[in-house]
Amino acid sequence: MQHALILLGVLIAGMGLSVEAGLLGPLGEQVGHLSATLSIFMVGALLLSLALVFVPRRQLGALFKQPRWLLTGGILGPVYVIVLTLATPVVGVGMTMVGILSGQIAASMAIDHFGWLGSEERKVDGYRVAALVMILVALWLM
Amino acid sequence: MVLPLIFILLLVGGAVLAAQSSINGRLGAKTGIIESAWLTFIMGAVLTFLLMFFFEPVQQATLFSVPKWQLTGALFGVVYMLAIVFAVPRVGTAAATVAVISGQLVMSLLIDHFGWLNNAQLPLGASRYIAMALLLGAIVLLYLSHQRRNRRMAAQPG
């Protein structure tokens, strides 16, 4: 039951990602792609800074005790957002998401298969290959 | 000529997103959800500010002159980041990814179909319905792969 609730929450968060792409495309056309990207990270960073003040038992120090590569998520994020603002005006939100999706699934398979980035190794099986093929066909159909 | 380039860019964007949720899931499990999301957004803001400062061509409109609702994208980004960092350690990466993807797809097709949020209207045609069916099939396959793995793990503990 709790599982289903968490998954529902994640599903809604996924819908939010598409709304973000839908907002970013037109915004980037008007104010510039990098400015649109900046607005996302700036507002996000400020909101989370506020939230951080009210979090009980913050562990900010622990962040910098982690191996440095674990902290690179913030460098990867802008790449995704910049691509979103560039692509949506040209190909539409649907196509953008399918493209992102293919990259996401292919990369997550590679990460699992080879155990990159410290994740445990999970070999690619027939199901996953079939899923990837279906997504590529869908991409071509869109 | 532009289209293939855009696709390559999109694939890279998706690959980067996968790498990021893998990295952030681990970081969040060690330091806390808000802390991990906070660092991600701070670094993102610093990096894009530098890029914008040096490389953005001058535009007519600025972030301060466009209607405010166009700036609300960040709210969705923050919710997504928090949801992922919370969910991945609890339900597993595969299930979380499948849920995100389903939400992404349904919403993006709705936005295109109705041209919401000032986007161009791209009505759903037959080929897009087939594409949607294929994507749903792919999601089911990923779920099955995950289930089979869980059964194997249960059969051979350790």
PDB file of C-alpha atoms in Angstrom:
ATOM      1  CA  MET A   1       0.000   0.000   0.000  1.00  0.00           C
ATOM      2  CA  GLN A   2       2.769   2.391   1.002  1.00  0.00           C
ATOM      3  CA  HIS A   3       4.651   1.297  -2.113  1.00  0.00           C
ATOM      4  CA  ALA A   4       1.722   2.227  -4.339  1.00  0.00           C
ATOM      5  CA  LEU A   5       1.468   5.653  -2.692  1.00  0.00           C
ATOM      6  CA  ILE A   6       5.156   6.371  -3.244  1.00  0.00           C
ATOM      7  CA  LEU A   7       4.871   5.277  -6.871  1.00  0.00           C
ATOM      8  CA  LEU A   8       1.826   7.503  -7.351  1.00  0.00           C
ATOM      9  CA  GLY A   9       3.822  10.413  -5.984  1.00  0.00           C
ATOM     10  CA  VAL A  10       6.688   9.676  -8.361  1.00  0.00           C
ATOM     11  CA  LEU A  11       4.222   9.438 -11.261  1.00  0.00           C
ATOM     12  CA  ILE A  12       2.893  12.892 -10.444  1.00  0.00           C
ATOM     13  CA  ALA A  13       6.473  14.158 -10.193  1.00  0.00           C
ATOM     14  CA  GLY A  14       7.059  12.745 -13.681  1.00  0.00           C
ATOM     15  CA  MET A  15       4.053  14.678 -14.970  1.00  0.00           C
ATOM     16  CA  GLY A  16       5.656  17.730 -13.438  1.00  0.00           C
ATOM     17  CA  LEU A  17       8.817  17.098 -15.479  1.00  0.00           C
ATOM     18  CA  SER A  18       6.807  17.381 -18.683  1.00  0.00           C
ATOM     19  CA  VAL A  19       5.160  20.566 -17.459  1.00  0.00           C
ATOM     20  CA  GLU A  20       8.651  21.892 -16.754  1.00  0.00           C
ATOM     21  CA  ALA A  21       9.680  21.055 -20.331  1.00  0.00           C
ATOM     22  CA  GLY A  22       6.496  22.675 -21.633  1.00  0.00           C
ATOM     23  CA  LEU A  23       7.228  25.860 -19.691  1.00  0.00           C
ATOM     24  CA  LEU A  24      10.932  25.954 -20.518  1.00  0.00           C
ATOM     25  CA  GLY A  25      10.688  25.665 -24.301  1.00  0.00           C
ATOM     26  CA  PRO A  26       8.675  28.861 -24.907  1.00  0.00           C
ATOM     27  CA  LEU A  27      10.514  30.663 -22.091  1.00  0.00           C
ATOM     28  CA  GLY A  28      13.906  29.847 -23.621  1.00  0.00           C
ATOM     29  CA  GLU A  29      12.754  31.188 -26.987  1.00  0.00           C
ATOM     30  CA  GLN A  30      11.914  34.531 -25.354  1.00  0.00           C
ATOM     31  CA  VAL A  31      14.689  35.173 -22.847  1.00  0.00           C
ATOM     32  CA  GLY A  32      17.458  32.856 -24.110  1.00  0.00           C
ATOM     33  CA  HIS A  33      18.093  29.189 -23.343  1.00  0.00           C
ATOM     34  CA  LEU A  34      20.731  29.747 -20.684  1.00  0.00           C
ATOM     35  CA  SER A  35      18.648  32.338 -18.832  1.00  0.00           C
ATOM     36  CA  ALA A  36      15.661  29.974 -18.841  1.00  0.00           C
ATOM     37  CA  THR A  37      17.879  27.228 -17.420  1.00  0.00           C
ATOM     38  CA  LEU A  38      19.252  29.608 -14.819  1.00  0.00           C
ATOM     39  CA  SER A  39      15.728  30.492 -13.670  1.00  0.00           C
ATOM     40  CA  ILE A  40      15.086  26.808 -12.891  1.00  0.00           C
ATOM     41  CA  PHE A  41      18.216  26.313 -10.833  1.00  0.00           C
ATOM     42  CA  MET A  42      18.147  29.710  -9.175  1.00  0.00           C
ATOM     43  CA  VAL A  43      14.552  29.419  -7.969  1.00  0.00           C
ATOM     44  CA  GLY A  44      15.108  25.773  -7.007  1.00  0.00           C
ATOM     45  CA  ALA A  45      18.279  26.581  -5.074  1.00  0.00           C
ATOM     46  CA  LEU A  46      16.626  29.456  -3.214  1.00  0.00           C
ATOM     47  CA  LEU A  47      13.531  27.409  -2.306  1.00  0.00           C
ATOM     48  CA  LEU A  48      15.646  24.524  -1.051  1.00  0.00           C
ATOM     49  CA  SER A  49      17.874  26.903   0.910  1.00  0.00           C
ATOM     50  CA  LEU A  50      14.737  28.107   2.697  1.00  0.00           C
ATOM     51  CA  ALA A  51      13.629  24.527   3.292  1.00  0.00           C
ATOM     52  CA  LEU A  52      17.069  23.681   4.642  1.00  0.00           C
ATOM     53  CA  VAL A  53      16.730  26.257   7.410  1.00  0.00           C
ATOM     54  CA  PHE A  54      13.730  24.368   8.773  1.00  0.00           C
ATOM     55  CA  VAL A  55      14.997  20.812   8.368  1.00  0.00           C
ATOM     56  CA  PRO A  56      15.643  19.134  11.711  1.00  0.00           C
ATOM     57  CA  ARG A  57      19.108  17.597  12.092  1.00  0.00           C
ATOM     58  CA  ARG A  58      20.757  18.943   8.931  1.00  0.00           C
ATOM     59  CA  GLN A  59      23.797  17.011   7.757  1.00  0.00           C
ATOM     60  CA  LEU A  60      25.435  19.583   5.517  1.00  0.00           C
ATOM     61  CA  GLY A  61      28.880  18.645   6.751  1.00  0.00           C
ATOM     62  CA  ALA A  62      28.301  15.072   5.677  1.00  0.00           C
ATOM     63  CA  LEU A  63      27.939  16.258   2.074  1.00  0.00           C
ATOM     64  CA  PHE A  64      31.583  17.176   1.904  1.00  0.00           C
ATOM     65  CA  LYS A  65      32.760  13.985   3.542  1.00  0.00           C
ATOM     66  CA  GLN A  66      31.482  11.996   0.551  1.00  0.00           C
ATOM     67  CA  PRO A  67      33.757  11.043  -2.339  1.00  0.00           C
ATOM     68  CA  ARG A  68      33.848  14.010  -4.699  1.00  0.00           C
ATOM     69  CA  TRP A  69      32.265  12.230  -7.672  1.00  0.00           C
ATOM     70  CA  LEU A  70      29.069  11.769  -5.642  1.00  0.00           C
ATOM     71  CA  LEU A  71      28.699  15.562  -5.681  1.00  0.00           C
ATOM     72  CA  THR A  72      28.708  15.938  -9.479  1.00  0.00           C
ATOM     73  CA  GLY A  73      24.909  15.604  -9.864  1.00  0.00           C
ATOM     74  CA  GLY A  74      24.683  19.405  -9.959  1.00  0.00           C
ATOM     75  CA  ILE A  75      26.950  19.544 -12.994  1.00  0.00           C
ATOM     76  CA  LEU A  76      24.848  16.971 -14.872  1.00  0.00           C
ATOM     77  CA  GLY A  77      21.499  18.661 -14.164  1.00  0.00           C
ATOM     78  CA  PRO A  78      22.067  21.782 -16.290  1.00  0.00           C
ATOM     79  CA  VAL A  79      23.011  19.620 -19.287  1.00  0.00           C
ATOM     80  CA  TYR A  80      19.532  18.063 -19.175  1.00  0.00           C
ATOM     81  CA  VAL A  81      17.713  21.361 -18.716  1.00  0.00           C
ATOM     82  CA  ILE A  82      19.664  23.149 -21.493  1.00  0.00           C
ATOM     83  CA  VAL A  83      18.860  20.295 -23.886  1.00  0.00           C
ATOM     84  CA  LEU A  84      15.161  20.604 -22.933  1.00  0.00           C
ATOM     85  CA  THR A  85      14.991  24.311 -23.739  1.00  0.00           C
ATOM     86  CA  LEU A  86      16.815  23.810 -27.037  1.00  0.00           C
ATOM     87  CA  ALA A  87      14.740  20.859 -28.228  1.00  0.00           C
ATOM     88  CA  THR A  88      11.121  21.527 -27.217  1.00  0.00           C
ATOM     89  CA  PRO A  89      10.504  24.493 -29.547  1.00  0.00           C
ATOM     90  CA  VAL A  90      11.851  22.482 -32.489  1.00  0.00           C
ATOM     91  CA  VAL A  91      10.288  19.039 -32.028  1.00  0.00           C
ATOM     92  CA  GLY A  92       7.522  19.461 -29.399  1.00  0.00           C
ATOM     93  CA  VAL A  93       7.241  18.214 -25.833  1.00  0.00           C
ATOM     94  CA  GLY A  94       6.152  14.655 -26.717  1.00  0.00           C
ATOM     95  CA  MET A  95       9.080  13.970 -29.025  1.00  0.00           C
ATOM     96  CA  THR A  96      11.491  15.616 -26.600  1.00  0.00           C
ATOM     97  CA  MET A  97      10.342  13.310 -23.832  1.00  0.00           C
ATOM     98  CA  VAL A  98      10.638  10.186 -25.982  1.00  0.00           C
ATOM     99  CA  GLY A  99      14.184  11.150 -26.932  1.00  0.00           C
ATOM    100  CA  ILE A 100      15.105  11.839 -23.322  1.00  0.00           C
ATOM    101  CA  LEU A 101      13.422   8.566 -22.370  1.00  0.00           C
ATOM    102  CA  SER A 102      15.490   6.521 -24.834  1.00  0.00           C
ATOM    103  CA  GLY A 103      18.692   8.024 -23.527  1.00  0.00           C
ATOM    104  CA  GLN A 104      17.548   7.523 -19.945  1.00  0.00           C
ATOM    105  CA  ILE A 105      16.672   3.863 -20.396  1.00  0.00           C
ATOM    106  CA  ALA A 106      19.727   3.010 -22.490  1.00  0.00           C
ATOM    107  CA  ALA A 107      22.033   4.721 -19.987  1.00  0.00           C
ATOM    108  CA  SER A 108      20.351   3.224 -16.927  1.00  0.00           C
ATOM    109  CA  MET A 109      20.706  -0.215 -18.517  1.00  0.00           C
ATOM    110  CA  ALA A 110      24.390   0.419 -19.165  1.00  0.00           C
ATOM    111  CA  ILE A 111      24.861   1.717 -15.614  1.00  0.00           C
ATOM    112  CA  ASP A 112      23.148  -1.376 -14.167  1.00  0.00           C
ATOM    113  CA  HIS A 113      24.837  -3.812 -16.565  1.00  0.00           C
ATOM    114  CA  PHE A 114      28.381  -2.688 -15.889  1.00  0.00           C
ATOM    115  CA  GLY A 115      27.780  -1.561 -12.316  1.00  0.00           C
ATOM    116  CA  TRP A 116      29.011   1.968 -13.080  1.00  0.00           C
ATOM    117  CA  LEU A 117      28.779   4.820 -10.555  1.00  0.00           C
ATOM    118  CA  GLY A 118      28.889   2.380  -7.662  1.00  0.00           C
ATOM    119  CA  SER A 119      25.521   0.758  -8.379  1.00  0.00           C
ATOM    120  CA  GLU A 120      25.260  -3.010  -8.049  1.00  0.00           C
ATOM    121  CA  GLU A 121      25.644  -5.023 -11.239  1.00  0.00           C
ATOM    122  CA  ARG A 122      22.387  -6.143 -12.899  1.00  0.00           C
ATOM    123  CA  LYS A 123      22.870  -7.890 -16.206  1.00  0.00           C
ATOM    124  CA  VAL A 124      20.751  -6.828 -19.197  1.00  0.00           C
ATOM    125  CA  ASP A 125      18.092  -9.468 -19.948  1.00  0.00           C
ATOM    126  CA  GLY A 126      15.757 -10.135 -22.885  1.00  0.00           C
ATOM    127  CA  TYR A 127      12.955  -8.043 -21.417  1.00  0.00           C
ATOM    128  CA  ARG A 128      15.136  -4.969 -21.216  1.00  0.00           C
ATOM    129  CA  VAL A 129      16.493  -5.320 -24.753  1.00  0.00           C
ATOM    130  CA  ALA A 130      12.921  -5.753 -26.083  1.00  0.00           C
ATOM    131  CA  ALA A 131      11.830  -2.656 -24.138  1.00  0.00           C
ATOM    132  CA  LEU A 132      14.647  -0.600 -25.643  1.00  0.00           C
ATOM    133  CA  VAL A 133      13.739  -1.749 -29.181  1.00  0.00           C
ATOM    134  CA  MET A 134      10.068  -0.819 -28.625  1.00  0.00           C
ATOM    135  CA  ILE A 135      11.052   2.632 -27.410  1.00  0.00           C
ATOM    136  CA  LEU A 136      13.243   3.211 -30.451  1.00  0.00           C
ATOM    137  CA  VAL A 137      10.354   2.219 -32.760  1.00  0.00           C
ATOM    138  CA  ALA A 138       8.042   4.573 -30.852  1.00  0.00           C
ATOM    139  CA  LEU A 139      10.575   7.375 -31.267  1.00  0.00           C
ATOM    140  CA  TRP A 140      10.597   6.768 -35.003  1.00  0.00           C
ATOM    141  CA  LEU A 141       6.753   6.773 -35.122  1.00  0.00           C
ATOM    142  CA  MET A 142       6.407  10.067 -33.234  1.00  0.00           C
TER     143      MET A 142
ATOM    144  CA  MET B   1      20.113  18.366 -40.777  1.00  0.00           C
ATOM    145  CA  VAL B   2      19.035  19.887 -37.468  1.00  0.00           C
ATOM    146  CA  LEU B   3      16.754  16.989 -36.470  1.00  0.00           C
ATOM    147  CA  PRO B   4      19.388  14.216 -36.130  1.00  0.00           C
ATOM    148  CA  LEU B   5      21.492  16.619 -34.090  1.00  0.00           C
ATOM    149  CA  ILE B   6      18.552  17.340 -31.781  1.00  0.00           C
ATOM    150  CA  PHE B   7      18.000  13.605 -31.291  1.00  0.00           C
ATOM    151  CA  ILE B   8      21.616  13.040 -30.346  1.00  0.00           C
ATOM    152  CA  LEU B   9      21.333  15.930 -27.896  1.00  0.00           C
ATOM    153  CA  LEU B  10      18.132  14.455 -26.430  1.00  0.00           C
ATOM    154  CA  LEU B  11      19.748  11.033 -25.992  1.00  0.00           C
ATOM    155  CA  VAL B  12      22.680  12.643 -24.210  1.00  0.00           C
ATOM    156  CA  GLY B  13      20.234  14.615 -22.039  1.00  0.00           C
ATOM    157  CA  GLY B  14      18.427  11.428 -21.052  1.00  0.00           C
ATOM    158  CA  ALA B  15      21.667   9.565 -20.379  1.00  0.00           C
ATOM    159  CA  VAL B  16      22.819  12.389 -18.165  1.00  0.00           C
ATOM    160  CA  LEU B  17      19.501  12.327 -16.293  1.00  0.00           C
ATOM    161  CA  ALA B  18      19.911   8.597 -15.609  1.00  0.00           C
ATOM    162  CA  ALA B  19      23.458   9.099 -14.352  1.00  0.00           C
ATOM    163  CA  GLN B  20      22.261  11.968 -12.186  1.00  0.00           C
ATOM    164  CA  SER B  21      19.424  10.041 -10.516  1.00  0.00           C
ATOM    165  CA  SER B  22      21.829   7.192  -9.825  1.00  0.00           C
ATOM    166  CA  ILE B  23      24.372   9.547  -8.248  1.00  0.00           C
ATOM    167  CA  ASN B  24      21.785  11.619  -6.355  1.00  0.00           C
ATOM    168  CA  GLY B  25      19.959   8.538  -5.046  1.00  0.00           C
ATOM    169  CA  ARG B  26      23.205   7.363  -3.435  1.00  0.00           C
ATOM    170  CA  LEU B  27      24.092  10.790  -2.110  1.00  0.00           C
ATOM    171  CA  GLY B  28      20.581  11.306  -0.714  1.00  0.00           C
ATOM    172  CA  ALA B  29      20.676   7.971   1.103  1.00  0.00           C
ATOM    173  CA  LYS B  30      23.921   9.032   2.814  1.00  0.00           C
ATOM    174  CA  THR B  31      23.267  12.691   3.643  1.00  0.00           C
ATOM    175  CA  GLY B  32      19.504  13.296   3.511  1.00  0.00           C
ATOM    176  CA  ILE B  33      17.011  14.224   0.816  1.00  0.00           C
ATOM    177  CA  ILE B  34      16.933  18.014   1.188  1.00  0.00           C
ATOM    178  CA  GLU B  35      20.715  18.261   1.534  1.00  0.00           C
ATOM    179  CA  SER B  36      21.324  16.289  -1.654  1.00  0.00           C
ATOM    180  CA  ALA B  37      18.704  18.196  -3.680  1.00  0.00           C
ATOM    181  CA  TRP B  38      20.010  21.498  -2.305  1.00  0.00           C
ATOM    182  CA  LEU B  39      23.586  20.819  -3.398  1.00  0.00           C
ATOM    183  CA  THR B  40      22.362  19.761  -6.852  1.00  0.00           C
ATOM    184  CA  PHE B  41      20.429  22.971  -7.373  1.00  0.00           C
ATOM    185  CA  ILE B  42      23.143  25.233  -5.934  1.00  0.00           C
ATOM    186  CA  MET B  43      25.780  23.753  -8.237  1.00  0.00           C
ATOM    187  CA  GLY B  44      23.357  23.916 -11.157  1.00  0.00           C
ATOM    188  CA  ALA B  45      22.624  27.573 -10.447  1.00  0.00           C
ATOM    189  CA  VAL B  46      26.300  28.496 -10.170  1.00  0.00           C
ATOM    190  CA  LEU B  47      27.190  26.672 -13.369  1.00  0.00           C
ATOM    191  CA  THR B  48      24.319  28.061 -15.464  1.00  0.00           C
ATOM    192  CA  PHE B  49      24.896  31.557 -14.124  1.00  0.00           C
ATOM    193  CA  LEU B  50      28.502  31.415 -15.333  1.00  0.00           C
ATOM    194  CA  LEU B  51      27.408  30.050 -18.710  1.00  0.00           C
ATOM    195  CA  MET B  52      24.711  32.688 -19.095  1.00  0.00           C
ATOM    196  CA  PHE B  53      26.991  35.498 -17.974  1.00  0.00           C
ATOM    197  CA  PHE B  54      29.612  34.714 -20.612  1.00  0.00           C
ATOM    198  CA  PHE B  55      27.768  33.047 -23.491  1.00  0.00           C
ATOM    199  CA  GLU B  56      24.148  34.210 -23.675  1.00  0.00           C
ATOM    200  CA  PRO B  57      23.412  36.479 -26.645  1.00  0.00           C
ATOM    201  CA  VAL B  58      21.396  39.570 -25.708  1.00  0.00           C
ATOM    202  CA  GLN B  59      17.618  39.064 -25.887  1.00  0.00           C
ATOM    203  CA  GLN B  60      14.698  41.454 -26.103  1.00  0.00           C
ATOM    204  CA  ALA B  61      12.848  39.874 -23.160  1.00  0.00           C
ATOM    205  CA  THR B  62      14.463  39.115 -19.812  1.00  0.00           C
ATOM    206  CA  LEU B  63      13.489  36.810 -16.941  1.00  0.00           C
ATOM    207  CA  PHE B  64      12.081  39.883 -15.197  1.00  0.00           C
ATOM    208  CA  SER B  65       9.808  40.956 -18.052  1.00  0.00           C
ATOM    209  CA  VAL B  66       8.072  37.680 -19.009  1.00  0.00           C
ATOM    210  CA  PRO B  67       4.779  36.695 -17.285  1.00  0.00           C
ATOM    211  CA  LYS B  68       5.513  35.146 -13.899  1.00  0.00           C
ATOM    212  CA  TRP B  69       3.707  31.851 -14.573  1.00  0.00           C
ATOM    213  CA  GLN B  70       6.375  31.047 -17.130  1.00  0.00           C
ATOM    214  CA  LEU B  71       8.933  30.968 -14.318  1.00  0.00           C
ATOM    215  CA  THR B  72       7.177  28.281 -12.254  1.00  0.00           C
ATOM    216  CA  GLY B  73       9.020  25.388 -13.949  1.00  0.00           C
ATOM    217  CA  ALA B  74      11.463  25.251 -11.041  1.00  0.00           C
ATOM    218  CA  LEU B  75       8.695  24.204  -8.648  1.00  0.00           C
ATOM    219  CA  PHE B  76       8.171  21.050 -10.703  1.00  0.00           C
ATOM    220  CA  GLY B  77      11.895  20.409 -10.925  1.00  0.00           C
ATOM    221  CA  VAL B  78      12.292  20.621  -7.152  1.00  0.00           C
ATOM    222  CA  VAL B  79       9.314  18.315  -6.531  1.00  0.00           C
ATOM    223  CA  TYR B  80      10.766  15.800  -8.986  1.00  0.00           C
ATOM    224  CA  MET B  81      14.208  15.881  -7.382  1.00  0.00           C
ATOM    225  CA  LEU B  82      12.760  15.389  -3.885  1.00  0.00           C
ATOM    226  CA  ALA B  83      10.453  12.587  -5.057  1.00  0.00           C
ATOM    227  CA  ILE B  84      13.289  10.704  -6.774  1.00  0.00           C
ATOM    228  CA  VAL B  85      15.719  10.993  -3.892  1.00  0.00           C
ATOM    229  CA  PHE B  86      12.946   9.842  -1.531  1.00  0.00           C
ATOM    230  CA  ALA B  87      11.635   6.999  -3.687  1.00  0.00           C
ATOM    231  CA  VAL B  88      14.736   5.336  -5.149  1.00  0.00           C
ATOM    232  CA  PRO B  89      15.992   3.837  -1.864  1.00  0.00           C
ATOM    233  CA  ARG B  90      12.439   2.696  -0.966  1.00  0.00           C
ATOM    234  CA  VAL B  91      10.958   1.217  -4.151  1.00  0.00           C
ATOM    235  CA  GLY B  92      14.098   0.698  -6.263  1.00  0.00           C
ATOM    236  CA  THR B  93      15.414   2.549  -9.303  1.00  0.00           C
ATOM    237  CA  ALA B  94      13.495   0.520 -11.902  1.00  0.00           C
ATOM    238  CA  ALA B  95      10.041   0.976 -10.372  1.00  0.00           C
ATOM    239  CA  ALA B  96      10.713   4.674  -9.750  1.00  0.00           C
ATOM    240  CA  THR B  97      11.925   5.182 -13.316  1.00  0.00           C
ATOM    241  CA  VAL B  98       8.863   3.425 -14.721  1.00  0.00           C
ATOM    242  CA  ALA B  99       6.542   5.647 -12.688  1.00  0.00           C
ATOM    243  CA  VAL B 100       8.363   8.852 -13.697  1.00  0.00           C
ATOM    244  CA  ILE B 101       8.294   7.858 -17.341  1.00  0.00           C
ATOM    245  CA  SER B 102       4.559   7.095 -17.327  1.00  0.00           C
ATOM    246  CA  GLY B 103       3.784  10.479 -15.836  1.00  0.00           C
ATOM    247  CA  GLN B 104       6.160  12.227 -18.247  1.00  0.00           C
ATOM    248  CA  LEU B 105       4.612  10.604 -21.294  1.00  0.00           C
ATOM    249  CA  VAL B 106       0.966  11.126 -20.496  1.00  0.00           C
ATOM    250  CA  MET B 107       1.515  14.760 -19.604  1.00  0.00           C
ATOM    251  CA  SER B 108       3.755  15.535 -22.581  1.00  0.00           C
ATOM    252  CA  LEU B 109       1.235  14.085 -25.031  1.00  0.00           C
ATOM    253  CA  LEU B 110      -1.511  16.149 -23.391  1.00  0.00           C
ATOM    254  CA  ILE B 111       0.578  19.327 -23.641  1.00  0.00           C
ATOM    255  CA  ASP B 112       1.342  18.733 -27.328  1.00  0.00           C
ATOM    256  CA  HIS B 113      -2.216  17.718 -28.160  1.00  0.00           C
ATOM    257  CA  PHE B 114      -3.825  20.796 -26.632  1.00  0.00           C
ATOM    258  CA  GLY B 115      -0.907  23.193 -27.130  1.00  0.00           C
ATOM    259  CA  TRP B 116      -0.932  24.065 -23.439  1.00  0.00           C
ATOM    260  CA  LEU B 117       1.590  26.525 -21.946  1.00  0.00           C
ATOM    261  CA  ASN B 118       2.162  28.410 -25.232  1.00  0.00           C
ATOM    262  CA  ASN B 119       3.520  25.320 -26.991  1.00  0.00           C
ATOM    263  CA  ALA B 120       2.778  24.494 -30.629  1.00  0.00           C
ATOM    264  CA  GLN B 121      -0.268  22.260 -31.007  1.00  0.00           C
ATOM    265  CA  LEU B 122       0.691  18.794 -32.319  1.00  0.00           C
ATOM    266  CA  PRO B 123      -2.534  16.740 -32.467  1.00  0.00           C
ATOM    267  CA  LEU B 124      -2.436  13.006 -31.687  1.00  0.00           C
ATOM    268  CA  GLY B 125      -2.490  10.964 -34.910  1.00  0.00           C
ATOM    269  CA  ALA B 126      -2.660   7.213 -35.499  1.00  0.00           C
ATOM    270  CA  SER B 127       1.119   6.817 -35.450  1.00  0.00           C
ATOM    271  CA  ARG B 128       1.317   8.589 -32.094  1.00  0.00           C
ATOM    272  CA  TYR B 129      -1.268   6.199 -30.629  1.00  0.00           C
ATOM    273  CA  ILE B 130       0.841   3.250 -31.813  1.00  0.00           C
ATOM    274  CA  ALA B 131       3.928   4.924 -30.369  1.00  0.00           C
ATOM    275  CA  MET B 132       2.136   5.316 -27.026  1.00  0.00           C
ATOM    276  CA  ALA B 133       1.100   1.644 -27.046  1.00  0.00           C
ATOM    277  CA  LEU B 134       4.715   0.633 -27.745  1.00  0.00           C
ATOM    278  CA  LEU B 135       5.961   2.787 -24.877  1.00  0.00           C
ATOM    279  CA  LEU B 136       3.415   1.267 -22.502  1.00  0.00           C
ATOM    280  CA  GLY B 137       4.569  -2.167 -23.655  1.00  0.00           C
ATOM    281  CA  ALA B 138       8.169  -1.170 -22.966  1.00  0.00           C
ATOM    282  CA  ILE B 139       7.252  -0.020 -19.467  1.00  0.00           C
ATOM    283  CA  VAL B 140       5.527  -3.358 -18.767  1.00  0.00           C
ATOM    284  CA  LEU B 141       8.635  -5.220 -19.996  1.00  0.00           C
ATOM    285  CA  LEU B 142      10.883  -3.193 -17.690  1.00  0.00           C
ATOM    286  CA  TYR B 143       8.542  -3.983 -14.823  1.00  0.00           C
ATOM    287  CA  LEU B 144       8.623  -7.717 -15.660  1.00  0.00           C
ATOM    288  CA  SER B 145      12.412  -7.658 -15.801  1.00  0.00           C
ATOM    289  CA  HIS B 146      12.421  -6.083 -12.363  1.00  0.00           C
ATOM    290  CA  GLN B 147       9.937  -8.645 -10.976  1.00  0.00           C
ATOM    291  CA  ARG B 148      11.931 -11.601 -12.317  1.00  0.00           C
ATOM    292  CA  ARG B 149      15.074 -10.240 -10.743  1.00  0.00           C
ATOM    293  CA  ASN B 150      13.285  -9.820  -7.418  1.00  0.00           C
ATOM    294  CA  ARG B 151      12.094 -13.434  -7.552  1.00  0.00           C
ATOM    295  CA  ARG B 152      15.620 -14.623  -8.292  1.00  0.00           C
ATOM    296  CA  MET B 153      16.934 -12.578  -5.393  1.00  0.00           C
ATOM    297  CA  ALA B 154      14.259 -14.052  -3.086  1.00  0.00           C
ATOM    298  CA  ALA B 155      15.100 -17.594  -4.240  1.00  0.00           C
ATOM    299  CA  GLN B 156      18.829 -17.157  -3.551  1.00  0.00           C
ATOM    300  CA  PRO B 157      19.268 -14.934  -0.539  1.00  0.00           C
ATOM    301  CA  GLY B 158      22.654 -13.335  -0.195  1.00  0.00           C
TER     302      GLY B 158
END
